[in-house]
Coordinates of C-alpha atoms and ligand atoms in Angstrom, one line a residue:
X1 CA 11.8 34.6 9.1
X2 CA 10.7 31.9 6.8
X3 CA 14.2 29.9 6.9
X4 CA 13.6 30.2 11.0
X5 CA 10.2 28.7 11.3
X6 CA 10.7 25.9 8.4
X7 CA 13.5 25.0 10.9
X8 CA 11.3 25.1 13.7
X9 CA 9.4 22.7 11.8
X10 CA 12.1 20.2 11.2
X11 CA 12.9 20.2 14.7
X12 CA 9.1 19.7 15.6
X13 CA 9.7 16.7 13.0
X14 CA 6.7 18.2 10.5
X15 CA 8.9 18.6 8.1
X16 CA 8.6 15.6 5.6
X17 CA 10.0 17.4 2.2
X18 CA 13.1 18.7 4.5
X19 CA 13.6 14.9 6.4
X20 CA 16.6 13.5 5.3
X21 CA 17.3 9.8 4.4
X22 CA 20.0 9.3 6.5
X23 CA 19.2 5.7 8.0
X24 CA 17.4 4.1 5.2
X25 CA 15.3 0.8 5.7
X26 CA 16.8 -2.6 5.1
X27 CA 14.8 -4.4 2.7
X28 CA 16.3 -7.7 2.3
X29 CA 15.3 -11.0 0.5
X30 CA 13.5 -13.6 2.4
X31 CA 15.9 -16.6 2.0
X32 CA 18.4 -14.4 3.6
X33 CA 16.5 -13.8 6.2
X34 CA 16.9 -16.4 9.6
X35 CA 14.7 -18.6 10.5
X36 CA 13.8 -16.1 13.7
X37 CA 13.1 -13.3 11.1
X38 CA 10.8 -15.3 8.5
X39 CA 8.6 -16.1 12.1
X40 CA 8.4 -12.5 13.2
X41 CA 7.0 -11.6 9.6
X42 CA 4.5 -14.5 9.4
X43 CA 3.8 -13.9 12.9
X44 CA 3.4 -10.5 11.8
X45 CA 1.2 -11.3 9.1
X46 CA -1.1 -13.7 10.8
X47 CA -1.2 -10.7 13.4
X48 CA -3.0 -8.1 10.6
X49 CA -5.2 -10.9 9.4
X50 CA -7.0 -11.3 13.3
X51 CA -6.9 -7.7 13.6
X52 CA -10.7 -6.2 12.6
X53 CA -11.2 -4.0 10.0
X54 CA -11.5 0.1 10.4
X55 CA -12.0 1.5 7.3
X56 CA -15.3 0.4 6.2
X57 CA -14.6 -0.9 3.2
X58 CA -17.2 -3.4 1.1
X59 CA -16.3 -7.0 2.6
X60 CA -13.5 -6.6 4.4
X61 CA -13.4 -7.9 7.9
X62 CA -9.7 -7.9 8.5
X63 CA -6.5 -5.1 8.4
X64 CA -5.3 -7.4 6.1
X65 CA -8.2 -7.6 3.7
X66 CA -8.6 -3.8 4.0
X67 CA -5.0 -3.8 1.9
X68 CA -6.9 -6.2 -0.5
X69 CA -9.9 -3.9 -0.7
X70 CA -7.8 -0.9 -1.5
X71 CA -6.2 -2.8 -4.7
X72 CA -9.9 -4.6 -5.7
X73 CA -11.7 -1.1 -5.6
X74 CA -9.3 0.4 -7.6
X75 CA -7.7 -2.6 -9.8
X76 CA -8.5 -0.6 -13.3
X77 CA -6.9 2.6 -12.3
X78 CA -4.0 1.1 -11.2
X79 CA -3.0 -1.2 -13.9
X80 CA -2.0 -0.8 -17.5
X81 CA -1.3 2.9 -16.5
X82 CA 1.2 5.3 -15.5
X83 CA 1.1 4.6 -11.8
X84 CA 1.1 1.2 -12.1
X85 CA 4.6 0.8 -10.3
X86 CA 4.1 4.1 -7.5
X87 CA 0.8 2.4 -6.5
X88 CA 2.3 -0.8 -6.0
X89 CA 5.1 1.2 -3.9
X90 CA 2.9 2.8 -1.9
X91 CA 0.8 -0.4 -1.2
X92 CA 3.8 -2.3 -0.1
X93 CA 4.8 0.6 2.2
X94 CA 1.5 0.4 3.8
X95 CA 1.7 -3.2 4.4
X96 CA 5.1 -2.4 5.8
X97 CA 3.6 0.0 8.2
X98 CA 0.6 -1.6 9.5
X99 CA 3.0 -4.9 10.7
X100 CA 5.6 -2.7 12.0
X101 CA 2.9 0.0 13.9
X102 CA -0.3 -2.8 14.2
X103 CA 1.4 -6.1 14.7
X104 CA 5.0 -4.7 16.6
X105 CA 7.3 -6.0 13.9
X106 CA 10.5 -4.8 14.1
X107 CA 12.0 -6.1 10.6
X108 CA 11.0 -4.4 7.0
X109 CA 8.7 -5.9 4.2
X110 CA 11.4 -8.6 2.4
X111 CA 11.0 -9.5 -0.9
X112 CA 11.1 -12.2 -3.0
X113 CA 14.1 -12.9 -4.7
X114 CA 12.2 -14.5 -8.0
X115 CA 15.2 -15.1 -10.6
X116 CA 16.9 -17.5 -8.6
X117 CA 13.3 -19.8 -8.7
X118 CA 12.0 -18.8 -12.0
X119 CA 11.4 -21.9 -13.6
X120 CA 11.2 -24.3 -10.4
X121 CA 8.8 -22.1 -8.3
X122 CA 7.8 -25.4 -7.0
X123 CA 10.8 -25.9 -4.9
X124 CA 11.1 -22.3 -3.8
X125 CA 11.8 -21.9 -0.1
X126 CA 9.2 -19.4 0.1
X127 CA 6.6 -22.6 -0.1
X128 CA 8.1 -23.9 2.9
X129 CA 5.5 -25.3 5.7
X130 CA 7.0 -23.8 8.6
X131 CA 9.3 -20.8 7.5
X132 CA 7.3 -20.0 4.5
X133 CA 4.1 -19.6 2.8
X134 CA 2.8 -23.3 2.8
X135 CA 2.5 -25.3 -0.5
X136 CA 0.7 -25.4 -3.9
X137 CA -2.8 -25.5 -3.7
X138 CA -4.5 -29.1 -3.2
X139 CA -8.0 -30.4 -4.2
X140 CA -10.8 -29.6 -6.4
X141 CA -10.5 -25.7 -4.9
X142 CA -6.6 -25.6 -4.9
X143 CA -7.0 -24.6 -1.6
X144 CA -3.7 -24.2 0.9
X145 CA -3.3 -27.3 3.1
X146 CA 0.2 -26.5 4.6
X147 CA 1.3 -23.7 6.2
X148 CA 0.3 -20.8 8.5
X149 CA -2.2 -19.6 6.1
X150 CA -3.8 -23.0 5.5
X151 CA -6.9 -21.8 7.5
X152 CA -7.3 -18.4 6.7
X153 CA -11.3 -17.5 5.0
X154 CA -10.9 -14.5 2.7
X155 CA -13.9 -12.1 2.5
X156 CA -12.9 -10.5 -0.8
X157 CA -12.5 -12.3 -4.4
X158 CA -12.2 -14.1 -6.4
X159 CA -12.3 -10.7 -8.7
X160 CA -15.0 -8.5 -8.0
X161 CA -17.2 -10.8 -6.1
X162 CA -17.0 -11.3 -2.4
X163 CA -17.3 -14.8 -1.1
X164 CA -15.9 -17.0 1.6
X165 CA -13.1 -19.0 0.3
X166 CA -9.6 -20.3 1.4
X167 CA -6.6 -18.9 0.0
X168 CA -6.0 -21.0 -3.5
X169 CA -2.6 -21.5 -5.5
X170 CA -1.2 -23.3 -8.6
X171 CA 1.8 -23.1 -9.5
X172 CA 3.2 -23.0 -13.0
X173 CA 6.8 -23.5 -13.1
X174 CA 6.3 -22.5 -16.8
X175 CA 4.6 -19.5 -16.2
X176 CA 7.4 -18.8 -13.7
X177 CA 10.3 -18.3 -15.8
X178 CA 8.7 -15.2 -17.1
X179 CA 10.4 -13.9 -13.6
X180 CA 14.1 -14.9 -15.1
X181 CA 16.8 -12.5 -15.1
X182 CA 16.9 -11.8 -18.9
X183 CA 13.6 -10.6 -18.8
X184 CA 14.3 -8.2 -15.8
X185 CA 17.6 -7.5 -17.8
X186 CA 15.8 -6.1 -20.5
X187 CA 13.1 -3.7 -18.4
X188 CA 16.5 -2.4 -17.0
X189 CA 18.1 -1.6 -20.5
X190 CA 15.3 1.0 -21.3
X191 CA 15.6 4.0 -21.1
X192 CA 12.5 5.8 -20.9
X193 CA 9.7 5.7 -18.0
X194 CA 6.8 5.4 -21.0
X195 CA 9.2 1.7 -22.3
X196 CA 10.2 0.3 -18.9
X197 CA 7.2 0.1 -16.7
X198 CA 5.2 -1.8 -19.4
X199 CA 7.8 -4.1 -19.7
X200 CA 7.8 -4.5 -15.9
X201 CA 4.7 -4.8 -15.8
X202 CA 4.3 -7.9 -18.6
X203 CA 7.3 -9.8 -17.6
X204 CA 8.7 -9.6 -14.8
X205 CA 5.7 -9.1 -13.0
X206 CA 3.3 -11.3 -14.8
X207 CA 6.0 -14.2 -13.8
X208 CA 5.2 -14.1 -10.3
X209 CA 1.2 -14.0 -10.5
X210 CA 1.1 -16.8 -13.3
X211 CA 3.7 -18.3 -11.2
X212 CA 2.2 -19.1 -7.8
X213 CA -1.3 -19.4 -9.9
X214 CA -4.8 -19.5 -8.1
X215 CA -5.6 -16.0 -6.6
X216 CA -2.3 -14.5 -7.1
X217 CA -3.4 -15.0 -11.1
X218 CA -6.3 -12.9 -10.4
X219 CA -5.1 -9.1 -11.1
X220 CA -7.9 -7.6 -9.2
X221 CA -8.0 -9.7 -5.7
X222 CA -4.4 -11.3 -5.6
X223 CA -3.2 -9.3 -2.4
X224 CA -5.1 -12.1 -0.9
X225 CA -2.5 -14.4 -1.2
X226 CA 0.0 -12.6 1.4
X227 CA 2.7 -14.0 -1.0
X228 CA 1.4 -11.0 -3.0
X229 CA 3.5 -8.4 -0.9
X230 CA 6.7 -10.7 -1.3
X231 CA 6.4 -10.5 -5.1
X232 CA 5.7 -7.2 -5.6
X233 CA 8.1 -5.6 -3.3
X234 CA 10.9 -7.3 -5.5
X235 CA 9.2 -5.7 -8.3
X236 CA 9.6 -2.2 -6.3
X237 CA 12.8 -3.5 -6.7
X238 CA 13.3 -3.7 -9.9
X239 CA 11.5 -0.2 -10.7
X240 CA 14.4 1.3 -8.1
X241 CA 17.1 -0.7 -10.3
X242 CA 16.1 1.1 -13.2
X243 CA 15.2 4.4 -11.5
X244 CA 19.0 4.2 -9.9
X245 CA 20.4 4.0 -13.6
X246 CA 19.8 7.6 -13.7
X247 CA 18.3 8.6 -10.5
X248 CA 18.1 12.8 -10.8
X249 CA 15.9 12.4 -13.9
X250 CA 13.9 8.8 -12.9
X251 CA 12.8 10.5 -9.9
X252 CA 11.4 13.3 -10.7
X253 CA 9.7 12.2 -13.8
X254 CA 6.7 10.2 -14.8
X255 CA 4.5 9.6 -17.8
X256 CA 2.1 6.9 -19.2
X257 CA -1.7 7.1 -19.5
X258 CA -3.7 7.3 -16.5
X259 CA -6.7 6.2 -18.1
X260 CA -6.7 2.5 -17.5
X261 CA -8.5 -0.2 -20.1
X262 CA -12.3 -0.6 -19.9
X263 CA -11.5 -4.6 -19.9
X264 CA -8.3 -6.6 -20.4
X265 CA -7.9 -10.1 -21.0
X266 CA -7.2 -11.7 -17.9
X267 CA -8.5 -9.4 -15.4
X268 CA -11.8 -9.6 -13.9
X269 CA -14.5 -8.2 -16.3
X270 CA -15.3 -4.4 -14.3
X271 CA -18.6 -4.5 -12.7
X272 CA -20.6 -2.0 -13.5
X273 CA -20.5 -0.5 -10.0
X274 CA -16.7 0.3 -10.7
X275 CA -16.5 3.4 -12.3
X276 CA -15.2 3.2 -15.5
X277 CA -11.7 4.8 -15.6
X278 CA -11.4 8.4 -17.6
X279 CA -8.3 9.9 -15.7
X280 CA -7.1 10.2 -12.2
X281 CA -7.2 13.4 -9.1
X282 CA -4.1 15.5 -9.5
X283 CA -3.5 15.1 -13.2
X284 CA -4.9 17.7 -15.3
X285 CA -5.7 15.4 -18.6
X286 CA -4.6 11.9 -19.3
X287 CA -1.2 11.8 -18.7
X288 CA -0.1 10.4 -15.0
X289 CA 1.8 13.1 -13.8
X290 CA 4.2 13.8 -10.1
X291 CA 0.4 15.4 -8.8
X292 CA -1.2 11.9 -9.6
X293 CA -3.0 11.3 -6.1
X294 CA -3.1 7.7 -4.8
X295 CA -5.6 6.7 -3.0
X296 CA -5.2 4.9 -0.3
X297 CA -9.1 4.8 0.9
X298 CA -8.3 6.0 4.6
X299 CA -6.1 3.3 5.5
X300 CA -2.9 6.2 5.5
X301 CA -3.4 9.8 3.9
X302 CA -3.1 9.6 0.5
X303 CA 0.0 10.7 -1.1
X304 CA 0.9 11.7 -4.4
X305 CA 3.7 9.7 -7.4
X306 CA 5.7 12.6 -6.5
X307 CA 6.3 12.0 -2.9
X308 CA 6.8 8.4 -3.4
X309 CA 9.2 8.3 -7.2
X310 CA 12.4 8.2 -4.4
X311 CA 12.4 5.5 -2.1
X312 CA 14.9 8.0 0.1
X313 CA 13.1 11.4 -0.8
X314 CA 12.0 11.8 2.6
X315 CA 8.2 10.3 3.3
X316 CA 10.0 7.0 1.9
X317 CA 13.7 6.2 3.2
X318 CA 14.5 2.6 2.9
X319 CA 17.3 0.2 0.6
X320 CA 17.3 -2.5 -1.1
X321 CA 19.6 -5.0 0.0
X322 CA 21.1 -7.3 -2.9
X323 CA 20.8 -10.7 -1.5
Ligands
NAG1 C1 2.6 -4.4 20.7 O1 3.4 -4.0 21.8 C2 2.6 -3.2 22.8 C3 3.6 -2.7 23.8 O2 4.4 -3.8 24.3 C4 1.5 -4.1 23.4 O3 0.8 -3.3 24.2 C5 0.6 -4.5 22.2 O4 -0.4 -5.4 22.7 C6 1.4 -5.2 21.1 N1 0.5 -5.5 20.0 C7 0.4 -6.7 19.4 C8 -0.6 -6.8 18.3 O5 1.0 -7.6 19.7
NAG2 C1 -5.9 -25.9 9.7 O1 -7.0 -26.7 10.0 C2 -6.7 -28.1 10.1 C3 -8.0 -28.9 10.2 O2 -8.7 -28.3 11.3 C4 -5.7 -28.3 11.2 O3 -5.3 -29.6 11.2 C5 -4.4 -27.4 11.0 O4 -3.6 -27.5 12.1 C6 -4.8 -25.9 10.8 N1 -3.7 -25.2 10.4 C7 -3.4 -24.0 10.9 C8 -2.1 -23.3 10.4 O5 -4.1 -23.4 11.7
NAG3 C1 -7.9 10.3 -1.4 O1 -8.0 10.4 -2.8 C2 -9.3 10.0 -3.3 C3 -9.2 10.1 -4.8 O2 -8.9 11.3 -5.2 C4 -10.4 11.0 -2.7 O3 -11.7 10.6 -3.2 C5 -10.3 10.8 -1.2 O4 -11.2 11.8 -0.7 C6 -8.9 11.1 -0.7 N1 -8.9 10.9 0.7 C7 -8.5 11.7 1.6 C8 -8.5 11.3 3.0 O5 -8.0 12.8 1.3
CU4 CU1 -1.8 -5.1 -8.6

């Protein structure tokens, strides 16, 4: 009788932990995507940053600043700290989701495919005018001036604080070769959860924000630089790479603290208005564990690490293509 109505279930499409991954996503790398493609995503993009806000969150007027908010409100609890890497998933998914079901894009969230430009950021097509992200910042703000984000007034940042300003960069070529492929060679090598995602986490990752510079350096408000989602989904990447190694026991495992830092150099002093982190919802002490909720402030129902440690367990089902 069970067996017969869990099928009825699957037929009636409810059933998420039975779904399988039989057509996964393409996620591909945005210089191999045509020129068509790269318009549809900024299009895309541009799309989610005139459409208004829903949630209610403090600041944001935009869809797209909502996906800011949800990483400023929570930057402590999500950095330095076991979920560090299934956040970032599940923000990248949502981003995914809200140009594909707000903004009818039909392609997947690419990523950006940062070895080949570690060390020469500068002349990375992804700073391209027209079929990129525009340039470096210019001026005494650092402000965009090319591209179809020149123009665009964030309501959230820099850190913390909530003011009007443009979207800034400066790029560090030095501070991009922390993105090189020995460095994401040697996350790979690990061989434990607790040793790999700090090691994504300082470089590779670190590569990409110090990289493009300006608010992308800033660890609490850098998804408003919309290059934000291109970096981290090819350190989702990178996380799957290693997961893949030894996928039965990398996907249904997870460790780390979940109690983030009270400060860390380089991020945003915490406001006292932020709760200071002491653990997280669905892990009994201080140890992230597969019930670890994250929170995705109303935007899409919160789900837990465990539902999102395989990108083709069934709520997730999408690929990585190798460029
Ligand atoms: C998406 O497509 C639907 C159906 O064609 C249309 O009604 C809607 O306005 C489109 N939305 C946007 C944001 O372009
Ligand atoms: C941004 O504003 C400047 C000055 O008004 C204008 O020349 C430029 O075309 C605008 N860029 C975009 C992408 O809207
Ligand atoms: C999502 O999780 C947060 C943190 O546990 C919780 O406060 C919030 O109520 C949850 N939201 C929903 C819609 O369940
Ligand atoms: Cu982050």
């Amino acid at each position: 009788m069970a067996q017969i109505s869990k099928l009825v279930a699957c037929l009636l499409m409810v059933c998420s932990a039975f779904a399988a991954c039989t057509n996964p996503a393409k996620r591909r790398a945005w210089h191999t995507l045509s020129k068509a493609e790269k318009l549809e995503y900024i299009n895309a993009e541009l799309c989610l940053m005139k459409k208004p806000a829903r949630l209610g969150l403090p600041a944001a007027k935009t869809r797209f600043d909502e996906l800011q908010a949800i990483h400023q409100l929570q930057a402590y609890a999500t950095h330095f700290v076991g979920a560090f890497l299934p956040f970032h998933r599940m923000m990248m998914y949502a981003h995914e989701s809200a140009l594909r079901n707000e903004c009818n894009y039909t392609g997947y969230q690419p990523y950006w495919y940062e070895q080949q430009d570690a060390g020469n950021f500068r002349n990375s097509v992804l700073f391209d005018a027209t079929y990129g992200f525009g340039g470096n910042g210019v001026g005494a703000n650092g402000c965009i001036a090319t591209g179809p984000f020149a123009n665009y007034t964030n309501s959230l940042g820099p850190g913390y604080d909530n003011t009007q300003h443009c979207i800034n960069r400066a790029i560090s070529d030095q501070t991009s070769t922390g993105s090189r492929q020995a460095n994401v060679d040697a996350c790979l090598r690990l061989t434990t959860f607790e040793t790999a995602w700090p090691c994504i986490e300082g470089q590779p990752h670190t590569g990409g924000h110090g990289g493009v510079g300006g608010q992308m350096l800033n660890g609490v408000s850098s998804p408003g630089d919309p290059l934000f989602y291109l970096h981290h989904t090819w350190l989702d990447k990178v996380f799957w790479d290693w997961q893949a190694k030894d996928r039965a026991t990398r996907t249904t495992t997870i460790g780390g603290t979940n109690v983030g830092p009270d400060y860390s150099p380089g991020f945003p002093p915490r406001p006292s208005n932020i709760p200071k982190p002491t653990g997280a919802a669905g892990d009994p002490g201080t140890t992230t564990t597969l019930g670890h909720v994250l929170n995705m402030y109303g935007n899409s129902p919160n789900r837990t690490i465990g539902d999102v440690l395989d990108i083709q367990g069934g709520f997730l089902c999408y690929e990585y293509v190798e460029p």
